[in-house]
Structure formats: structure tokens, C-alpha cells
């Protein structure tokens, strides 16, 4: 993975290159940003540049042994930890990332580094109830692996993808290595929700914020991917919301079904809320509870997006609206019911529901409370 393979993020790439060239490599760094912005891909490109034997023109060479090994995620001095789980796990069975490393390599390479948590969990086939986690035993493995000397490179590196899935015991175990790292050790955390990490971990890492990709760069990418119509490319770039993953889904049509289902679920919630159909809202909550946890989080993200867009229409600034088709038609009619009095409480309820789902809360209870709370806010406008 070279920097040139990553869409956009030119300023951040230059910053990372300068840090290596100037010998200012912080031992513990937190790459924070959504998957579609390229946080994981950037972390791998950064390690490849650090390990490269023939850097030039602000990038790794891509052909030396180190570059080839990292491109295949097979360098002996690059270690990986990521959330895992499996159905049918026996009581007391220990599951670690090493068991799933071949599957992770395949997923990472197939998605060219732009791998989302939902795509990874679908690859693991976790079903509706299980979620990926990083356990305390995994944290022990992190400490053990980094205690060894490097095999080939000057540095040894550990990339922890989605560290927010660590349980508290695991998080506490890695604190020591963050406080007292071995020489020439690079510890990279790649998080989508850094606010879920322990404050003690945040205080011991240097944050590298990965921003959303600009619409202009996404529009150029859409054209490279074969979107000929300039207006269609522009609309897709706007609708992707700074995510290359979402842009690719839009181009391929792969996210249309899931997006439509989330939209229908959102419309149903708002209509039932407006009409005070409490018994039917409970039925709505039971329907939402049948989704997988990643699908539930995806619905909540879409709900937040649709509420924000409706508020933009309510505020009479449609020029910055990212809606079209059926979503635009519904939100135009719904916009009068989303204003300054309820937009923040509504988004707060979505955020709270998302946190409870991420913490393995009972989805039926979570969505029942969420639906009833929303109904009160819509009715009071």
C-alpha cells in the first residue's frame, strides 16, 4: 500500500512523510476517521514508507522486499490485531486475530485497504447477535509480540484496527506498552469512534485525524471509475459524504437495497411518531431489533443523516442538501417537523441508541425506548 494508492488526503500524506523523513516518529499514534476516508489504508501506507529500503519522491518504492511483504500484509515485523468472533464458540475457547489473519488479508486486499467494520463482520459471518471484540488474551499477545526483536526492519509495528472494540480489561493491559514502549516500536491504533477509548489511552497517543475526502476528489474518482455524466459524478460525490467506500457502493449499486430499507424504516418511524401510534411503534422496534448489530448502527447513521438534511431544508438552505429521489421527496414534506427545538434532542437520542447497541445492549429495549422518545419530540413541534 503506497501513498499514491490512497484517494485524496494530500496534506496528511505530506505530514506523515515529513515525520518519517525528519526522524520524528511517535511510538503510539491514533489514526481516527471513518473507514471510507482511508484511515486504515493510510496507516498501512505509513508503515510501508517507514520500512521501505528505497524511499523517493515522498512515497515508498513499492518494489523492495519490505514493500512487497507489507503490500501482501505478510511482513514479519508488522503485526495485526482486529475484532474477531465466531458462531458456535465453545465455552472458554480463546479466539485471537491470528486465527483470522488469512481472511483479513483477503478482505483488506479485495477492498484495497478501504474496509469497513460492517464488511469485515459480514466476512466473519457473525449473524445478528454476535459482535467483533478484542479480548484481554489478545492484549497479552500484543505485549508478547512486541517484546521480541525485529526480524528484518529497523522498527516493529503493531496495527490495532478498531481498538474501540476492546473490553476494559484488554484496554488496561495495553496501557503499559503505551507508557513504556520498547525501542523502535510503532503502535498504531486505527479507530472510527475514538471517543469510546479510555481517556488514559487517548492521553498516551498522538492523534492523526483523517478527514472526510473532499467532494472534488470523489468526483474525480467517480470519473476514473467510469461515470461519464458530469452531473451524475458530482451528485454521487456529494451523496457519498466524504467516503470512498460509499462512492464505490453508489457506482456499483451495491448499497441501494440497504439504503432503501433504512429509508423505509426511517419513514415508518416518523409517520408512526407523528400519529402517536405507540403500539405500532413497539412493533417497529421489534422489526429494527431483527437487524444485525452493524445493520442497526447503519440505520442509525442513515437516520441521523436524513434528520440533518431535513433540518437543512427546514432552514431554507437546500443548496447544501445531499438528497435526491425518494429521500428528497419525503424530506421536503417532513422538513417542517424538524427545527431548532428538536433537532439536537433527536440526534442525541440517535447517538445514545448507537452507543447502547455498540455496548451490546438489548436491541428490542434500545429501539423501543428510542422510538417512544422520538415520537414525543415529533409530536411536540
XYZ file of C-alpha atoms in Angstrom:
381
model
C 0.000 0.000 0.000
C 1.643 3.209 -1.189
C 0.501 6.755 -0.510
C -0.258 7.136 -4.206
C -2.895 4.377 -3.877
C -4.901 6.489 -1.428
C -7.555 8.877 -2.708
C -7.101 12.471 -1.574
C -5.595 13.312 1.859
C -2.639 15.064 0.223
C -1.885 17.343 3.188
C -1.972 14.421 5.605
C 0.250 12.313 3.372
C 2.852 15.089 3.276
C 2.690 15.407 7.063
C 3.275 11.669 7.541
C 6.156 11.651 5.063
C 7.828 14.605 6.804
C 7.529 12.935 10.199
C 9.464 9.897 8.941
C 11.996 11.899 6.930
C 12.730 14.106 9.957
C 13.012 11.127 12.315
C 10.020 12.267 14.366
C 8.076 9.008 14.578
C 5.864 8.947 17.649
C 5.778 5.467 19.172
C 1.985 5.496 19.737
C -0.368 7.106 17.228
C -4.133 7.135 16.841
C -5.445 7.344 13.269
C -9.044 8.449 13.721
C -11.581 8.701 10.926
C -14.283 6.763 9.141
C -13.304 3.757 7.078
C -14.260 5.419 3.799
C -11.823 8.276 4.422
C -8.922 5.815 4.314
C -7.663 5.725 7.919
C -6.682 2.043 7.744
C -5.105 2.368 4.297
C -3.119 5.401 5.452
C -1.795 3.532 8.481
C -0.530 0.701 6.261
C 0.998 3.141 3.729
C 2.714 4.934 6.620
C 4.266 1.698 7.902
C 5.325 0.759 4.382
C 7.037 4.128 3.948
C 8.777 3.720 7.317
C 10.005 0.205 6.433
C 10.879 0.965 2.798
C 14.513 0.496 1.799
C 14.413 2.955 -1.097
C 12.022 5.837 -0.386
C 11.801 8.534 -3.026
C 9.527 11.343 -4.172
C 7.501 11.252 -0.962
C 6.473 7.614 -1.216
C 7.717 4.078 -0.668
C 9.327 2.434 -3.677
C 6.762 -0.389 -3.874
C 9.308 -2.932 -5.166
C 11.809 -3.616 -2.384
C 11.295 -6.770 -0.265
C 9.783 -4.803 2.614
C 7.289 -3.048 0.344
C 6.227 -6.280 -1.317
C 5.763 -8.009 2.023
C 3.711 -5.184 3.505
C 1.621 -4.927 0.327
C 0.648 -8.565 0.977
C 0.256 -7.883 4.741
C 2.914 -10.518 5.317
C 5.905 -8.632 6.755
C 7.279 -10.430 9.856
C 7.700 -7.121 11.718
C 4.160 -5.891 11.028
C 1.646 -7.369 13.471
C -2.133 -7.090 13.378
C -4.964 -7.043 15.891
C -8.610 -6.559 14.911
C -12.035 -7.508 16.333
C -12.988 -11.145 15.849
C -15.604 -13.633 16.989
C -17.303 -16.710 15.603
C -20.562 -18.561 15.829
C -20.579 -21.832 17.756
C -17.705 -20.767 20.001
C -17.194 -23.217 22.849
C -17.197 -22.121 26.466
C -13.742 -20.919 27.424
C -12.465 -21.035 23.823
C -9.880 -18.358 23.113
C -10.184 -16.564 19.780
C -7.473 -14.190 18.527
C -6.755 -12.254 15.359
C -4.032 -14.672 14.235
C -6.682 -17.313 13.563
C -8.420 -14.981 11.107
C -5.382 -13.270 9.576
C -5.674 -15.027 6.167
C -9.330 -13.961 5.956
C -8.438 -10.409 6.966
C -5.675 -10.229 4.348
C -8.135 -11.337 1.696
C -10.747 -8.773 2.771
C -8.210 -5.943 3.038
C -6.675 -6.631 -0.369
C -10.051 -7.130 -2.089
C -11.181 -3.721 -0.797
C -7.787 -2.105 -1.499
C -7.458 -1.056 2.135
C -10.873 0.619 2.331
C -12.515 -1.997 4.526
C -15.489 -1.064 6.709
C -16.375 -2.767 10.013
C -19.675 -3.958 8.552
C -17.937 -5.572 5.574
C -15.481 -7.269 7.941
C -18.203 -8.582 10.244
C -20.131 -9.894 7.256
C -16.957 -11.688 6.200
C -16.784 -13.247 9.671
C -20.451 -14.281 9.352
C -21.313 -13.200 12.897
C -25.079 -13.299 12.413
C -27.484 -10.916 14.129
C -26.343 -11.095 17.743
C -22.565 -11.537 17.839
C -20.159 -8.631 17.512
C -16.429 -8.459 16.946
C -14.310 -7.867 20.040
C -10.664 -7.538 21.074
C -10.157 -9.545 24.253
C -7.726 -9.409 27.154
C -5.962 -12.515 25.792
C -5.378 -10.581 22.564
C -3.826 -7.753 24.579
C -1.433 -10.274 26.149
C -0.432 -11.332 22.626
C 0.247 -7.705 21.689
C 2.703 -7.309 24.559
C 4.354 -10.662 23.816
C 4.822 -9.995 20.088
C 6.278 -6.544 20.565
C 8.714 -7.764 23.207
C 10.634 -9.706 20.523
C 13.374 -8.141 18.444
C 12.534 -7.137 14.893
C 13.363 -9.695 12.205
C 14.172 -7.575 9.171
C 13.193 -3.923 9.597
C 14.603 -1.349 11.992
C 11.141 -0.999 13.516
C 8.490 -3.446 14.606
C 4.920 -2.236 14.175
C 1.547 -3.195 15.599
C -1.651 -2.009 13.915
C -4.768 -2.329 16.065
C -7.835 -1.813 13.894
C -10.995 -0.703 15.727
C -9.439 -0.505 19.224
C -12.790 0.809 20.489
C -13.961 -2.847 20.428
C -11.522 -3.721 23.228
C -13.096 -4.610 26.533
C -11.888 -2.687 29.562
C -9.508 -5.415 30.713
C -7.828 -5.520 27.286
C -7.563 -1.730 27.148
C -5.919 -1.580 30.563
C -3.395 -4.236 29.571
C -2.029 -2.249 26.644
C -1.539 0.870 28.746
C 1.847 -0.331 29.984
C 3.279 -0.716 26.498
C 1.945 2.721 25.578
C 3.637 4.212 28.641
C 6.932 2.312 28.370
C 7.411 1.129 24.778
C 10.395 -0.841 23.609
C 12.877 0.951 21.387
C 11.971 1.196 17.681
C 8.385 0.099 18.329
C 5.478 1.655 16.463
C 1.979 1.247 17.887
C -0.839 2.386 15.578
C -4.460 2.463 16.672
C -6.964 2.928 13.828
C -10.348 3.959 15.240
C -13.691 5.095 13.875
C -15.014 6.069 17.311
C -12.033 7.259 19.359
C -14.376 8.750 21.969
C -15.122 5.169 23.099
C -11.484 4.594 24.072
C -10.252 5.024 27.633
C -9.084 8.559 28.350
C -5.798 7.102 29.589
C -5.211 5.587 26.136
C -6.122 8.811 24.349
C -3.704 10.761 26.531
C -0.841 8.430 25.595
C -1.263 8.575 21.832
C -0.613 11.222 19.223
C -3.814 11.672 17.240
C -3.725 11.731 13.453
C -7.134 12.957 12.321
C -8.159 11.582 8.933
C -10.757 13.968 7.436
C -13.501 13.091 5.003
C -12.462 13.083 1.350
C -13.450 16.269 -0.439
C -16.337 16.164 -2.972
C -13.955 17.342 -5.707
C -11.627 14.373 -5.166
C -14.550 11.959 -5.005
C -15.949 13.421 -8.214
C -12.609 12.789 -9.928
C -12.627 9.234 -8.577
C -16.155 8.692 -9.911
C -14.969 9.726 -13.381
C -11.989 7.364 -13.101
C -14.453 4.597 -12.226
C -16.361 5.150 -15.454
C -19.105 7.650 -14.536
C -19.281 9.632 -17.772
C -22.098 12.086 -16.956
C -20.506 15.059 -15.089
C -23.728 15.847 -13.211
C -24.092 12.240 -12.071
C -20.465 12.170 -10.922
C -20.992 15.398 -8.986
C -24.156 14.138 -7.305
C -22.556 10.818 -6.384
C -19.570 12.624 -4.886
C -21.860 14.820 -2.778
C -24.041 11.917 -1.715
C -21.035 9.784 -0.703
C -20.469 12.141 2.221
C -16.676 12.054 2.097
C -16.472 8.250 1.938
C -14.741 6.375 -0.882
C -16.484 3.181 0.259
C -19.883 4.813 -0.122
C -18.920 6.234 -3.508
C -17.970 2.785 -4.782
C -21.250 1.378 -3.459
C -23.163 4.090 -5.283
C -21.321 3.429 -8.541
C -21.838 -0.325 -8.269
C -25.385 -0.051 -6.954
C -24.403 -2.288 -4.072
C -25.766 -0.096 -1.290
C -29.085 0.753 -2.938
C -31.044 -2.065 -1.279
C -29.714 -1.439 2.228
C -30.144 2.337 1.841
C -33.718 1.905 0.630
C -34.521 -0.414 3.552
C -33.092 2.105 6.027
C -35.081 4.864 4.345
C -38.324 2.872 4.601
C -37.606 2.150 8.276
C -36.985 5.856 8.889
C -40.188 6.914 7.109
C -42.200 4.378 9.077
C -40.777 5.620 12.371
C -41.539 9.254 11.616
C -45.078 8.572 10.382
C -45.931 6.431 13.401
C -44.357 9.015 15.706
C -46.339 11.882 14.221
C -49.589 9.933 14.593
C -48.845 8.713 18.137
C -49.204 5.046 17.139
C -47.482 3.709 20.243
C -48.417 0.049 19.888
C -47.234 0.063 16.297
C -44.027 1.809 17.385
C -43.316 -1.181 19.612
C -43.782 -3.394 16.570
C -41.417 -1.086 14.668
C -38.810 -1.536 17.428
C -39.120 -5.320 17.200
C -38.532 -5.100 13.441
C -35.411 -2.970 13.946
C -34.170 -5.415 16.590
C -34.112 -8.204 13.984
C -31.320 -6.474 12.050
C -27.705 -7.383 12.741
C -25.893 -5.020 15.071
C -23.908 -3.469 12.240
C -27.114 -3.011 10.248
C -28.710 -1.349 13.290
C -25.792 1.055 13.543
C -26.039 1.666 9.793
C -29.726 2.527 10.144
C -28.986 4.977 12.963
C -26.311 6.660 10.835
C -28.773 6.980 7.951
C -31.465 8.294 10.301
C -29.099 10.983 11.589
C -28.212 11.926 8.011
C -31.860 12.222 6.961
C -32.713 14.313 10.007
C -29.822 16.697 9.330
C -30.798 17.007 5.678
C -34.433 17.667 6.647
C -33.239 20.381 9.005
C -31.259 21.983 6.156
C -34.429 22.051 4.075
C -36.356 23.490 7.028
C -33.700 26.208 7.362
C -34.201 27.027 3.659
C -30.675 26.226 2.555
C -31.389 23.412 0.047
C -28.252 24.256 -1.921
C -26.213 22.271 0.603
C -28.683 19.385 0.758
C -27.340 15.949 -0.199
C -30.673 14.389 -1.164
C -32.393 13.265 -4.322
C -35.125 10.895 -5.464
C -37.439 9.363 -2.875
C -35.358 10.703 0.019
C -35.660 14.266 -1.252
C -39.400 13.872 -1.814
C -40.053 12.620 1.721
C -37.729 15.052 3.470
C -39.270 18.060 1.718
C -42.613 17.126 3.290
C -41.034 16.138 6.597
C -38.824 19.236 6.929
C -41.464 21.412 8.705
C -41.359 18.974 11.629
C -37.569 19.204 12.201
C -36.486 22.554 13.599
C -34.270 24.212 16.162
C -36.454 22.962 19.005
C -35.982 19.264 18.362
C -33.046 18.586 16.025
C -30.442 18.364 18.799
C -32.559 16.143 21.111
C -33.369 13.871 18.173
C -29.700 13.477 17.236
C -28.867 12.948 20.900
C -31.322 10.045 21.030
C -29.704 8.519 17.936
C -26.243 8.877 19.454
C -27.414 7.301 22.719
C -29.052 4.363 20.905
C -25.879 3.834 18.862
C -23.726 3.729 21.986
C -26.042 1.218 23.653
C -26.021 -1.033 20.587
C -22.214 -0.819 20.451
C -22.106 -1.845 24.116
C -24.203 -4.947 23.406
C -27.452 -3.555 24.799
C -30.678 -5.485 24.217
C -31.803 -4.145 20.819
C -35.524 -4.584 21.494
C -35.287 -2.478 24.644
C -32.967 0.056 22.990
C -35.171 0.597 19.938
C -38.419 0.610 21.937
C -37.094 3.426 24.128
C -35.681 5.180 21.076
C -38.956 5.025 19.108
C -41.089 6.256 22.005
C -38.654 9.099 22.735
C -38.680 10.178 19.076
C -42.492 10.126 18.978
C -42.653 12.656 21.820
C -40.263 15.025 20.068
C -42.017 14.909 16.706
C -45.421 15.413 18.272
C -44.317 18.451 20.282
C -43.260 20.520 17.284
